[in-house]
PDB file of C-alpha atoms in Angstrom:
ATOM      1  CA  UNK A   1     -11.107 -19.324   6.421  1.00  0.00           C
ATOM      2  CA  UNK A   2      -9.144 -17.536   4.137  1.00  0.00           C
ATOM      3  CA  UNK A   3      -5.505 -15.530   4.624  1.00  0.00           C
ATOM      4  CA  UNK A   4      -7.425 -11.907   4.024  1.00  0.00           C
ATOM      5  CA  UNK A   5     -10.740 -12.759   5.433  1.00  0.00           C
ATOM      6  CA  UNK A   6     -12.231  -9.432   6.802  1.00  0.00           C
ATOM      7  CA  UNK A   7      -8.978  -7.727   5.414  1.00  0.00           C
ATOM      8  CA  UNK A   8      -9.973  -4.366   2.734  1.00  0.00           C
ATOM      9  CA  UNK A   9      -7.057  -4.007   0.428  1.00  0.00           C
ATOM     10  CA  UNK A  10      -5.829  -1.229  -2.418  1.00  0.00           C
ATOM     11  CA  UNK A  11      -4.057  -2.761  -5.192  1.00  0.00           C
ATOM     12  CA  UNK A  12      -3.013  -0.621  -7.784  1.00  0.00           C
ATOM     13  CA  UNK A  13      -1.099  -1.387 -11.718  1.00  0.00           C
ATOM     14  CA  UNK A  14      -3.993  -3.601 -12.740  1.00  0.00           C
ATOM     15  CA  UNK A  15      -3.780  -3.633 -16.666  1.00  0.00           C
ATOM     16  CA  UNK A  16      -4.218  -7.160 -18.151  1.00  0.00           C
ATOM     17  CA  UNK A  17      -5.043 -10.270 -16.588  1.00  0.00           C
ATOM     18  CA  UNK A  18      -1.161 -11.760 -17.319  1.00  0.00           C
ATOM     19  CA  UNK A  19       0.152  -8.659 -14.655  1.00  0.00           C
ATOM     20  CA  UNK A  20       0.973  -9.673 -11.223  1.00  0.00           C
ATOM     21  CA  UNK A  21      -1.282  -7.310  -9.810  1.00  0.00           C
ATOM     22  CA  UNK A  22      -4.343  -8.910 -11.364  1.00  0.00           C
ATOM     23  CA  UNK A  23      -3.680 -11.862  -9.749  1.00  0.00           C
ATOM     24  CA  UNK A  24      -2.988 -10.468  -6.339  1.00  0.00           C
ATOM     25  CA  UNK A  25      -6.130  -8.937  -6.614  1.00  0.00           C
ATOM     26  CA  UNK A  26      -7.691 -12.024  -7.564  1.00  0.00           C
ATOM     27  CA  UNK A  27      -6.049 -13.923  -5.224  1.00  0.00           C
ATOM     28  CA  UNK A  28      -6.655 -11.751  -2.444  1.00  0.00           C
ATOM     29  CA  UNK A  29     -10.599 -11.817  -3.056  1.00  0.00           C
ATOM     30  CA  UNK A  30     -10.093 -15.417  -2.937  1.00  0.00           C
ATOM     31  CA  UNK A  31      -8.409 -15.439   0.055  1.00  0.00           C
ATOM     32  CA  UNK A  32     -11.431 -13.423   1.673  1.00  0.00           C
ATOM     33  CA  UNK A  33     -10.316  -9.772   0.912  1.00  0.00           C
ATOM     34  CA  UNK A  34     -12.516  -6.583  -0.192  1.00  0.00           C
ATOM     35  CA  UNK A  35     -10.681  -5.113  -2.674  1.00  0.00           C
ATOM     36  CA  UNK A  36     -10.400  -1.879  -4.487  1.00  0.00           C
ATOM     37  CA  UNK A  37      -8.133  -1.518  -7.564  1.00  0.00           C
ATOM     38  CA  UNK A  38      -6.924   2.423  -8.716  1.00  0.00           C
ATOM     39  CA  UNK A  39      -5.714   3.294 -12.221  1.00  0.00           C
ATOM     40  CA  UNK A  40      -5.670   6.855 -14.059  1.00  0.00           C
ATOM     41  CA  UNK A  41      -5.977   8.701 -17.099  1.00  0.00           C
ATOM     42  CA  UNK A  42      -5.826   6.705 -20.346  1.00  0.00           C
ATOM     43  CA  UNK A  43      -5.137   3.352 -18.859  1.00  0.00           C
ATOM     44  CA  UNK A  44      -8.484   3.739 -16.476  1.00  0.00           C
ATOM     45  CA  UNK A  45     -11.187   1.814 -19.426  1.00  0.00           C
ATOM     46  CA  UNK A  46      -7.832  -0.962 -19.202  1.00  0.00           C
ATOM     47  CA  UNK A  47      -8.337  -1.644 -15.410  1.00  0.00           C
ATOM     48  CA  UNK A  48     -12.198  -1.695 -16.169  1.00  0.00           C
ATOM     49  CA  UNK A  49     -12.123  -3.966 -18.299  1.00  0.00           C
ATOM     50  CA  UNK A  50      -9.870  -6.036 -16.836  1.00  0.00           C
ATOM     51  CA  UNK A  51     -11.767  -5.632 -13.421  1.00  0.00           C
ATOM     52  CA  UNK A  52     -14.378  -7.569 -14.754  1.00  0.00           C
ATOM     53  CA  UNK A  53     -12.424 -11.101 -15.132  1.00  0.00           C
ATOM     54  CA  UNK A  54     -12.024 -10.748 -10.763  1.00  0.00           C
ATOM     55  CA  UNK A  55     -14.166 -13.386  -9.255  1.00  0.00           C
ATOM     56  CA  UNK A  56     -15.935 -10.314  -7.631  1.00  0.00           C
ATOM     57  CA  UNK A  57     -16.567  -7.067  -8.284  1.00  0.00           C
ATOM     58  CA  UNK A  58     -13.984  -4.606  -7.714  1.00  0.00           C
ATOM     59  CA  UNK A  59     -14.519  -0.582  -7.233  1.00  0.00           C
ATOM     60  CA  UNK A  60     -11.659   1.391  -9.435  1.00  0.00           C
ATOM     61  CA  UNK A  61     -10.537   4.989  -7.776  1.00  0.00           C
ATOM     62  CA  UNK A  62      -8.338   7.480  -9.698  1.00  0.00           C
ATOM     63  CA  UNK A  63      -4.718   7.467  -8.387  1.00  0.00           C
ATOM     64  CA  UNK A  64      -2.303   9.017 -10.600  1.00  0.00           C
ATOM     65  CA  UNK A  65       0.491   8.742  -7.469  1.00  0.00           C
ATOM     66  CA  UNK A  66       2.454  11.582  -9.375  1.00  0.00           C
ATOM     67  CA  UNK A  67      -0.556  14.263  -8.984  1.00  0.00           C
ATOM     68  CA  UNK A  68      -0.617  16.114  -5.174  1.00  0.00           C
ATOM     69  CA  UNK A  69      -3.953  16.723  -5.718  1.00  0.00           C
ATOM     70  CA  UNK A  70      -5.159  12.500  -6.364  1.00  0.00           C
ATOM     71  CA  UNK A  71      -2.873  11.289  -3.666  1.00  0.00           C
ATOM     72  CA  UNK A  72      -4.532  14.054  -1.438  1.00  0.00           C
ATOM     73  CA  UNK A  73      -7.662  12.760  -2.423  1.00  0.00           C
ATOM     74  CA  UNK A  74      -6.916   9.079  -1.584  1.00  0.00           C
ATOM     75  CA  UNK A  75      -8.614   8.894   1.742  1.00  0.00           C
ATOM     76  CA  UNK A  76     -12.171  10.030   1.036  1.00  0.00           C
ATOM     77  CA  UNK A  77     -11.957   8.226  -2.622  1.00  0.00           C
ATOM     78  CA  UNK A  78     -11.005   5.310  -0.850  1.00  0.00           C
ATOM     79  CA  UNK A  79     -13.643   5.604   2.220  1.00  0.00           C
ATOM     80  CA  UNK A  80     -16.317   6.032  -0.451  1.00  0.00           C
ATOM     81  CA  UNK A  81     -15.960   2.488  -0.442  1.00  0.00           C
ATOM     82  CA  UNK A  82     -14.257   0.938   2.809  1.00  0.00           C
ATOM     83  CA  UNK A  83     -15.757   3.942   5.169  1.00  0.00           C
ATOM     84  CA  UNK A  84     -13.512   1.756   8.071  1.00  0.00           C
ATOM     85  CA  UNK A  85     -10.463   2.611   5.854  1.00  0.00           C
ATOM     86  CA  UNK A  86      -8.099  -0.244   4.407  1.00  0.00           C
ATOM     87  CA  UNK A  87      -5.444  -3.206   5.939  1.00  0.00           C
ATOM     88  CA  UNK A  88      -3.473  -3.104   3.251  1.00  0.00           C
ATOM     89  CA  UNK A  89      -1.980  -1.384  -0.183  1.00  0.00           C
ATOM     90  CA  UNK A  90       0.138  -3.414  -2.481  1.00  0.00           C
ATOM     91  CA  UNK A  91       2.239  -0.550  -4.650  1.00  0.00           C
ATOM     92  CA  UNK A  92       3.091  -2.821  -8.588  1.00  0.00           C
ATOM     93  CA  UNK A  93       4.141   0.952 -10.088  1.00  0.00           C
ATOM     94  CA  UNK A  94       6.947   1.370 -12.005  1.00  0.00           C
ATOM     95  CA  UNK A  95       8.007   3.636 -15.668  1.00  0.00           C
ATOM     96  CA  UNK A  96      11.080   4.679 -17.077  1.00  0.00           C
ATOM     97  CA  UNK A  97      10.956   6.632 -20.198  1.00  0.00           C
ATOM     98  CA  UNK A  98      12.586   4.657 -23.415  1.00  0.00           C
ATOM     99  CA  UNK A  99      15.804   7.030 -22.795  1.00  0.00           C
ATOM    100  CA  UNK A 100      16.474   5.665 -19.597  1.00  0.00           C
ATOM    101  CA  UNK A 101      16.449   1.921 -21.090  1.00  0.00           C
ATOM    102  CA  UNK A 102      18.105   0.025 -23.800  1.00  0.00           C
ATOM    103  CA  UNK A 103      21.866   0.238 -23.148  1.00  0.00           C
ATOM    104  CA  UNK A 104      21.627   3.890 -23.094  1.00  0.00           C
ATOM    105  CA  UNK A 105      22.929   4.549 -19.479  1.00  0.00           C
ATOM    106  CA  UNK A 106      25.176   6.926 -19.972  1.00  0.00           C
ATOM    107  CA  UNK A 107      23.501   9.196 -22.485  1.00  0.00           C
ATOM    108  CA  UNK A 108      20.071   9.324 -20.430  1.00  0.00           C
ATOM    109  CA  UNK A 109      18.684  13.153 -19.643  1.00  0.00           C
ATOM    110  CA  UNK A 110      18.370  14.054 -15.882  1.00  0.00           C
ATOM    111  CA  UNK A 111      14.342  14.633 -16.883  1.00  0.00           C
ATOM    112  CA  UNK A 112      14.011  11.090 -18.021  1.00  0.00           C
ATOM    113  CA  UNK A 113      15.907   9.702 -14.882  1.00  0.00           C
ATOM    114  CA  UNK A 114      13.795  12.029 -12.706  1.00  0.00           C
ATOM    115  CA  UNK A 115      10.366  10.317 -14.224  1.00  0.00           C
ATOM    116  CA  UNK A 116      11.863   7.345 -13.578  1.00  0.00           C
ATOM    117  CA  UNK A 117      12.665   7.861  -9.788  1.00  0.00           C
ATOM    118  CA  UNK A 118       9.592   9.797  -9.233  1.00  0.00           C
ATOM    119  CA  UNK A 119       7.143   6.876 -10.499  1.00  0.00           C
ATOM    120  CA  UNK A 120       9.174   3.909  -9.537  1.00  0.00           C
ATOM    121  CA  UNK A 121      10.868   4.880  -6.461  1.00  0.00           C
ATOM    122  CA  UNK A 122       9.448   7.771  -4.616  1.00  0.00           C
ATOM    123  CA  UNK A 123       5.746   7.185  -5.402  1.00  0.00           C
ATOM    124  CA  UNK A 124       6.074   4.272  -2.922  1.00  0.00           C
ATOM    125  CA  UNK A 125       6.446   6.573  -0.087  1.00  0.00           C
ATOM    126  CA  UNK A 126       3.418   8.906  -1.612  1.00  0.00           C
ATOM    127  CA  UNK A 127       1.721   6.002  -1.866  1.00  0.00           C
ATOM    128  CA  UNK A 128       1.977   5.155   1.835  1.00  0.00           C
ATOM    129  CA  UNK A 129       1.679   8.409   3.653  1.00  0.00           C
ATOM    130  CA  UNK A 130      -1.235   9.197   1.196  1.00  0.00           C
ATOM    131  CA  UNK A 131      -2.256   6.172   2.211  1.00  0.00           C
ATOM    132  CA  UNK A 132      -1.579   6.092   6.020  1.00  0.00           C
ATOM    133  CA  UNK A 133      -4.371   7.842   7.366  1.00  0.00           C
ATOM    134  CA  UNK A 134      -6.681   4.936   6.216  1.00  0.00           C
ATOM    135  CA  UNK A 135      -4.623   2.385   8.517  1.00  0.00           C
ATOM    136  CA  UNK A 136      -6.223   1.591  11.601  1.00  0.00           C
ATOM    137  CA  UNK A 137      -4.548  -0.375  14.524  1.00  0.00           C
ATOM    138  CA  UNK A 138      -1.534  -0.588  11.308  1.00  0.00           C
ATOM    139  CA  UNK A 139      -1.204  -2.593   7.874  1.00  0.00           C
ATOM    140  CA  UNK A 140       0.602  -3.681   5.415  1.00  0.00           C
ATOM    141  CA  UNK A 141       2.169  -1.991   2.364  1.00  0.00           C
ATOM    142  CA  UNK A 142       3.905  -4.405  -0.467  1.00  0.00           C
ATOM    143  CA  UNK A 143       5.872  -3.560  -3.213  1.00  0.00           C
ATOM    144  CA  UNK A 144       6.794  -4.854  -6.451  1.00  0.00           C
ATOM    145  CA  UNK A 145      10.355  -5.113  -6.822  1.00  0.00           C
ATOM    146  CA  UNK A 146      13.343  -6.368  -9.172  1.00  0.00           C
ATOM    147  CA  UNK A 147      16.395  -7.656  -7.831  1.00  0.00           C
ATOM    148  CA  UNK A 148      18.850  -3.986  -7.744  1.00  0.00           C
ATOM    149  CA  UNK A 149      21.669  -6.117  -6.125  1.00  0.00           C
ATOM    150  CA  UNK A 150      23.478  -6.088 -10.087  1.00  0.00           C
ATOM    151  CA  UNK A 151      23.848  -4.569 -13.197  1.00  0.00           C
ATOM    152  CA  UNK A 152      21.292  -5.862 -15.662  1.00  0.00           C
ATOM    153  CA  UNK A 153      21.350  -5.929 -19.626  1.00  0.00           C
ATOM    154  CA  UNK A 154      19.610  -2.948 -20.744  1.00  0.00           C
ATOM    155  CA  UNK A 155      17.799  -2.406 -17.161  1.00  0.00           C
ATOM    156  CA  UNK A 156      19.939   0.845 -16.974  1.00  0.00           C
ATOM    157  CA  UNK A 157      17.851   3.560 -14.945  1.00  0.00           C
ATOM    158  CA  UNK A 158      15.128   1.336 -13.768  1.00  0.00           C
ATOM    159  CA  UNK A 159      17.447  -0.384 -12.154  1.00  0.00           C
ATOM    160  CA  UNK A 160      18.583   2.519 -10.506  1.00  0.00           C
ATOM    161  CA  UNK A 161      15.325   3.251  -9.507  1.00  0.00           C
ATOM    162  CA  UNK A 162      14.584  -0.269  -7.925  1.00  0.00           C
ATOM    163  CA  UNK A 163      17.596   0.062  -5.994  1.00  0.00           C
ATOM    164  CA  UNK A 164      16.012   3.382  -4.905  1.00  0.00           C
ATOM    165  CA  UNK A 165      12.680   1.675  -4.220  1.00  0.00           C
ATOM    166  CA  UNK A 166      14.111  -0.929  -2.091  1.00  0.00           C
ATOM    167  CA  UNK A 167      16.145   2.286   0.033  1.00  0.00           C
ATOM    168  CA  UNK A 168      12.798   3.850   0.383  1.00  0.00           C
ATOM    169  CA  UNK A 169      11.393   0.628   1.947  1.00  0.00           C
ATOM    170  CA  UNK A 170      13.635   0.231   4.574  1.00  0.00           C
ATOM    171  CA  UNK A 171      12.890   3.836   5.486  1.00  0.00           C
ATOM    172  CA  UNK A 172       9.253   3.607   5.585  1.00  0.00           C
ATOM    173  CA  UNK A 173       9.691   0.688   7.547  1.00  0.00           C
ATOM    174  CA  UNK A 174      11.824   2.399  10.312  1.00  0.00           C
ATOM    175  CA  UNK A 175       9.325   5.702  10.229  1.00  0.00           C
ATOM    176  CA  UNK A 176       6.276   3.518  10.465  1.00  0.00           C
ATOM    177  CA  UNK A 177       7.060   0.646  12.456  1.00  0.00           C
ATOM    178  CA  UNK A 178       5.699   2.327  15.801  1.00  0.00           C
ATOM    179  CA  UNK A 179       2.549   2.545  14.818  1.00  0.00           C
ATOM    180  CA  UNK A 180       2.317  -0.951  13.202  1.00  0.00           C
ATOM    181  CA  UNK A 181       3.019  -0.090   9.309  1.00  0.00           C
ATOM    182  CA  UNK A 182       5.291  -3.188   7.817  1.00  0.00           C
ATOM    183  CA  UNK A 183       6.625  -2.057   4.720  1.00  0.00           C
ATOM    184  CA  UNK A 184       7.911  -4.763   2.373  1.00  0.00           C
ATOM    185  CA  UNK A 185       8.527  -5.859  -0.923  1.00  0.00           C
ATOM    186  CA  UNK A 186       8.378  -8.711  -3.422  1.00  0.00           C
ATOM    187  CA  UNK A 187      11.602  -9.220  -5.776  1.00  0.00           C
ATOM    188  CA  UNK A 188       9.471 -11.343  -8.195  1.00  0.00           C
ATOM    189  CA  UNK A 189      11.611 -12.918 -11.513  1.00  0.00           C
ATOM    190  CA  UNK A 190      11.130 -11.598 -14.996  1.00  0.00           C
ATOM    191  CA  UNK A 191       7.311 -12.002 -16.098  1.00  0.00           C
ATOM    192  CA  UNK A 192       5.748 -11.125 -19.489  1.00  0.00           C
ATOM    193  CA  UNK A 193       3.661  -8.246 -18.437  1.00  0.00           C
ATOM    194  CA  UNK A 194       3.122  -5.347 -20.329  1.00  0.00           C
ATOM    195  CA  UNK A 195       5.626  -3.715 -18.385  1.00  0.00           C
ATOM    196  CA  UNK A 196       7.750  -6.197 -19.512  1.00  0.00           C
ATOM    197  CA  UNK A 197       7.163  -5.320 -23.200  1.00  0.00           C
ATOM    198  CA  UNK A 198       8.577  -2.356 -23.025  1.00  0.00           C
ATOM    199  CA  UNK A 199      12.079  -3.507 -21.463  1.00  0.00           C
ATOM    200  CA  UNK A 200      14.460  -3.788 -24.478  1.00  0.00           C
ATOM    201  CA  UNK A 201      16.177  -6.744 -24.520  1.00  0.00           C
ATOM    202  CA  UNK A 202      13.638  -8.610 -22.491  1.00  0.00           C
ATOM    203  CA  UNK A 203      14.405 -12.229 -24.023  1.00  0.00           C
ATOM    204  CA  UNK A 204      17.811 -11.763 -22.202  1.00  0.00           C
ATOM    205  CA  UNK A 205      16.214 -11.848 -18.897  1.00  0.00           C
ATOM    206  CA  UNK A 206      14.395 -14.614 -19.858  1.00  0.00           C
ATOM    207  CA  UNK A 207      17.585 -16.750 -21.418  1.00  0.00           C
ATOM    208  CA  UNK A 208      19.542 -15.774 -17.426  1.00  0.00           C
ATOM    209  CA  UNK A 209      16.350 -17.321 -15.193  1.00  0.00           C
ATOM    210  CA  UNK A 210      16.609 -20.210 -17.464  1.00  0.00           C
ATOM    211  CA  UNK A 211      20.400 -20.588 -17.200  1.00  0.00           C
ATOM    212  CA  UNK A 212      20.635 -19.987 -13.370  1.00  0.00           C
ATOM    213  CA  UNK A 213      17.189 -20.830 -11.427  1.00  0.00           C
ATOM    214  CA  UNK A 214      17.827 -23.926  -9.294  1.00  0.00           C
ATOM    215  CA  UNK A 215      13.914 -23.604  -9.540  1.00  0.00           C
ATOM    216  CA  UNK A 216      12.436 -23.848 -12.881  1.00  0.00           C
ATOM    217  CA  UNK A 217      10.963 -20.359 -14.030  1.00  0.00           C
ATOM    218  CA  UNK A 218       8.719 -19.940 -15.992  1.00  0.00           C
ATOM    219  CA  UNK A 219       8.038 -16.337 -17.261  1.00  0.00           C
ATOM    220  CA  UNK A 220       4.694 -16.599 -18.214  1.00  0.00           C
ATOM    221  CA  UNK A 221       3.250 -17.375 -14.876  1.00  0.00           C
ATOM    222  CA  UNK A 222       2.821 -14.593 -12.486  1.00  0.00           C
ATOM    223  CA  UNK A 223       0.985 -16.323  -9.425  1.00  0.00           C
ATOM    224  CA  UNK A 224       3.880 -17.219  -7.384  1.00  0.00           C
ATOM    225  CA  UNK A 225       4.706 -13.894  -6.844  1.00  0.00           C
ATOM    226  CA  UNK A 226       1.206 -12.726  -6.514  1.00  0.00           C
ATOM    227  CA  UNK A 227       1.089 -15.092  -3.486  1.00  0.00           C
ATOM    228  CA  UNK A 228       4.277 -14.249  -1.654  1.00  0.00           C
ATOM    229  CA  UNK A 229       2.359 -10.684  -1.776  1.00  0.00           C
ATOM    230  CA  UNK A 230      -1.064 -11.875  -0.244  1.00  0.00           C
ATOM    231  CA  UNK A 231       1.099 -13.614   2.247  1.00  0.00           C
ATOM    232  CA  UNK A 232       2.700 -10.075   3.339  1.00  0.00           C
ATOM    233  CA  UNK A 233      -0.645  -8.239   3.097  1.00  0.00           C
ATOM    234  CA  UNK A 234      -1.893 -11.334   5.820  1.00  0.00           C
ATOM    235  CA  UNK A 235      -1.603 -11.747   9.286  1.00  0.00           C
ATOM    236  CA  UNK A 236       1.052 -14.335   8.885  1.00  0.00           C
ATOM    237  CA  UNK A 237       4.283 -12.086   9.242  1.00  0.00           C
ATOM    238  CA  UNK A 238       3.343  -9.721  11.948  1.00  0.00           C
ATOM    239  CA  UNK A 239       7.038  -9.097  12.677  1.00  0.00           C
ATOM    240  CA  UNK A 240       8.334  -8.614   9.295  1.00  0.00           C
ATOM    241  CA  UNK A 241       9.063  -5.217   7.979  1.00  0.00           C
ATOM    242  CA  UNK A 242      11.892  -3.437   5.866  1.00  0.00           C
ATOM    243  CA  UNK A 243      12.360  -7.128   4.187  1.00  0.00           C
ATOM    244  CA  UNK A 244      12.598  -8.214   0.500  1.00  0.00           C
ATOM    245  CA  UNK A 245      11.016 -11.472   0.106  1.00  0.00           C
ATOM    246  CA  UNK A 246      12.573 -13.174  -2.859  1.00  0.00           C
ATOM    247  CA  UNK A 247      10.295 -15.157  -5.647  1.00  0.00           C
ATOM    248  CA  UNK A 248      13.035 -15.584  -9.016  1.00  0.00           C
ATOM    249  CA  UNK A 249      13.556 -19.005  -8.752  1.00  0.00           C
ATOM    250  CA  UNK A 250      16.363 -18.647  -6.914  1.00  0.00           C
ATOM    251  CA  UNK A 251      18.529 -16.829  -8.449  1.00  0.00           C
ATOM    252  CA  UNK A 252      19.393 -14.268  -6.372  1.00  0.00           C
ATOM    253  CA  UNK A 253      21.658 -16.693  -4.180  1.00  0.00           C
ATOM    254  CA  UNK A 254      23.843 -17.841  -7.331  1.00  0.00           C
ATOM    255  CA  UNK A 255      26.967 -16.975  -8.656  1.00  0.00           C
ATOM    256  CA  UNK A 256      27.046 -15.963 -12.050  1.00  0.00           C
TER     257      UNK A 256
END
């Protein structure tokens, strides 16, 4: 028997087979899970693609979690396919416009830190209640986080943003708790994803995990924190909500 056997799970931020979301979808399907993947917009033929590399098939919804009128449409684009609703929804979403990175903190526009917030922070908690009605008897909802404990190179407003994310988490969990929502996330290391491409200065993060991991890192392989998520979407932490579940090597317990 597998972790997620019987379990139907929404994954969204599948782009390339390198992401951590790929390979929580792919792990979860080996692990027993029905899964659905969303995507949106110009980035939809990506997940499609990709989709096809899963060791099963996978049906692809529209979610753009910015747009009232997709996340209102969740539930019956979701039932299409589960009709007894979903277990869990793992939430690997984040953007900042190229203002809001780079080393150019202080000069970023209000509109670019508002993207920023909106799809990185806040869009978790669309994401859930958009997702909530789908929960029966409770579920799971993971995030994809990045250490917001520090200041990091060039992380500027995205930083901000995943200390926002990790707020919003502990609030969800409170809200939901009663009826049997955990709400957690995943503080993976840095990982060459395409998300990753577009943090300036990237190689820096790299040069720190290799400096200070008691745990040899290696950024190129995103499974460990794929599985640290399937283990949150399972029924092996029943009683764990509002936690961040560290997977960096380490580092977040050493000194500088």
């Amino acid at each position: 028997m597998g972790l997620l056997d019987g379990k139907k799970i929404l994954v969204t931020g599948v782009l390339t087979d390198s992401s951590i979301a790929f390979n929580i979808a792919r792990l979860a399907q080996e692990q027993g899970a029905q899964v659905v993947l969303s995507s949106y917009g110009r980035v939809l033929s990506l997940t499609t693609r990709i989709a096809g590399r899963l060791p099963n098939p996978a049906a692809i919804i529209e979610l753009d979690v910015t747009n009232e009128a997709d996340l209102a449409a969740l539930e019956s684009r979701v039932r299409a396919h589960f009709p007894e609703g979903l277990h869990g929804v793992v939430h690997s979403i984040g953007f900042a416009p190229e203002a809001a990175l780079g080393g150019n903190f202080l000069n970023t526009s209000w509109e670019d830190v508002s993207t920023a917030m909106h799809v990185s922070a806040y869009s978790l908690k669309s994401l859930t209640m958009a997702a909530k009605p789908l929960f029966t008897g409770g579920g799971s909802v993971v995030g994809l986080d990045f250490d917001a404990t520090v200041a990091w190179p060039k992380y500027d407003w995205m930083g901000v943003a995943k200390a926002a994310l990790e707020s919003t988490s502990r609030y969800l969990a409170r809200d939901l708790g009663a009826q049997n929502i955990r709400v957690n996330l995943v503080a993976a290391g840095p990982i060459r994803t395409m998300a990753a491409k577009s943090i300036p200065g990237f190689d820096e993060f790299e040069k720190v995990w290799n400096e200070r991991a008691p745990l040899a890192w290696d950024v190129t392989d995103p499974v460990p924190a794929a599985q640290a998520v399937v283990a949150l979407l399972s029924d092996w932490f029943p009683k764990t909500t509002g936690e961040i579940i560290h997977v960096d090597g380490g580092v977040h317990a050493m000194g500088a």
